[in-house]
Amino acid sequence: MPLSHPRRSALSEQVIAELRNQIASGEWPVGSRIPTEPELVEQLGVARNTVREAVRALAHNGLLDIRQGSGTYVVATSELAGVMHRRFADADPRHIAELRSTLESAAARMAAGRRTEKDLKQLDALLSRREEAWETGEAEAFVAADATFHLAVVAASHNDVMTAMYADLGEVLRDWLRADVSDGLTPETHMDHARLVDAIRAGDAELAAMEAASYPFLCRAGRLSAPSGG
């Protein structure tokens, strides 16, 4: 449905907000190519220059990446996520793994005491999806399924600030995991997360925190290691 037509500056902001909503809602997931400029003009019912201005603004803020000859791609779900992705793109992978372990351990501890039946059903479903993705042997499918599962664990803490921060770190964590599984999904690198879900279901905060912190990770050199303190 075409957008309304207020004055130009307000219209540009309206288009930016609409595109940002498409990204934040998951309609345009990270890594996907957004509709072409002519398609957006038709969908939004605004001038080409207004669409172009909105896309450039979101590219400047780190949500979109304009690739000449290829299209425009989603690279982050929020301005903060874009900043974090740029800031930590070259960080030591061990430090990224330690950050993930710390956040997830704290979240799992809270989730054990706060999870709802809806949370548990979602964790069960996402755990199954993660295992199915592993069985396909497709690295990108597994990365997406694993990231979704871990975000659901954090969301089950019902700490909105922690969940938002973890989500903003999402693409940094996915980059790290892509590097870890780049050599393929092998039995030696499989990590079963069923015990984590069981601990959250049982309300065992200490076990849930320990499980979340104890998963090994593969550094870029290919050596199997454990997070500090795990």
mmCIF file of C-alpha atoms in Angstrom, residues 17 29 49 84 114 116 118 152 175 182 193 201:
data_model
loop_
_atom_site.group_PDB
_atom_site.id
_atom_site.type_symbol
_atom_site.label_atom_id
_atom_site.label_comp_id
_atom_site.label_asym_id
_atom_site.label_seq_id
_atom_site.Cartn_x
_atom_site.Cartn_y
_atom_site.Cartn_z
ATOM 1 C CA ALA A 17 11.364 3.945 8.887
ATOM 2 C CA PRO A 29 16.944 -11.100 6.938
ATOM 3 C CA ASN A 49 15.070 9.862 -5.491
ATOM 4 C CA MET A 84 29.213 -3.558 16.361
ATOM 5 C CA ARG A 114 11.953 -17.197 34.302
ATOM 6 C CA THR A 116 7.551 -19.909 30.317
ATOM 7 C CA LYS A 118 5.941 -20.908 25.436
ATOM 8 C CA ALA A 152 15.943 -17.864 21.968
ATOM 9 C CA ASP A 175 30.718 -14.471 11.347
ATOM 10 C CA SER A 182 34.115 -23.421 7.293
ATOM 11 C CA HIS A 193 22.588 -28.539 23.260
ATOM 12 C CA ARG A 201 13.225 -26.822 31.749
#
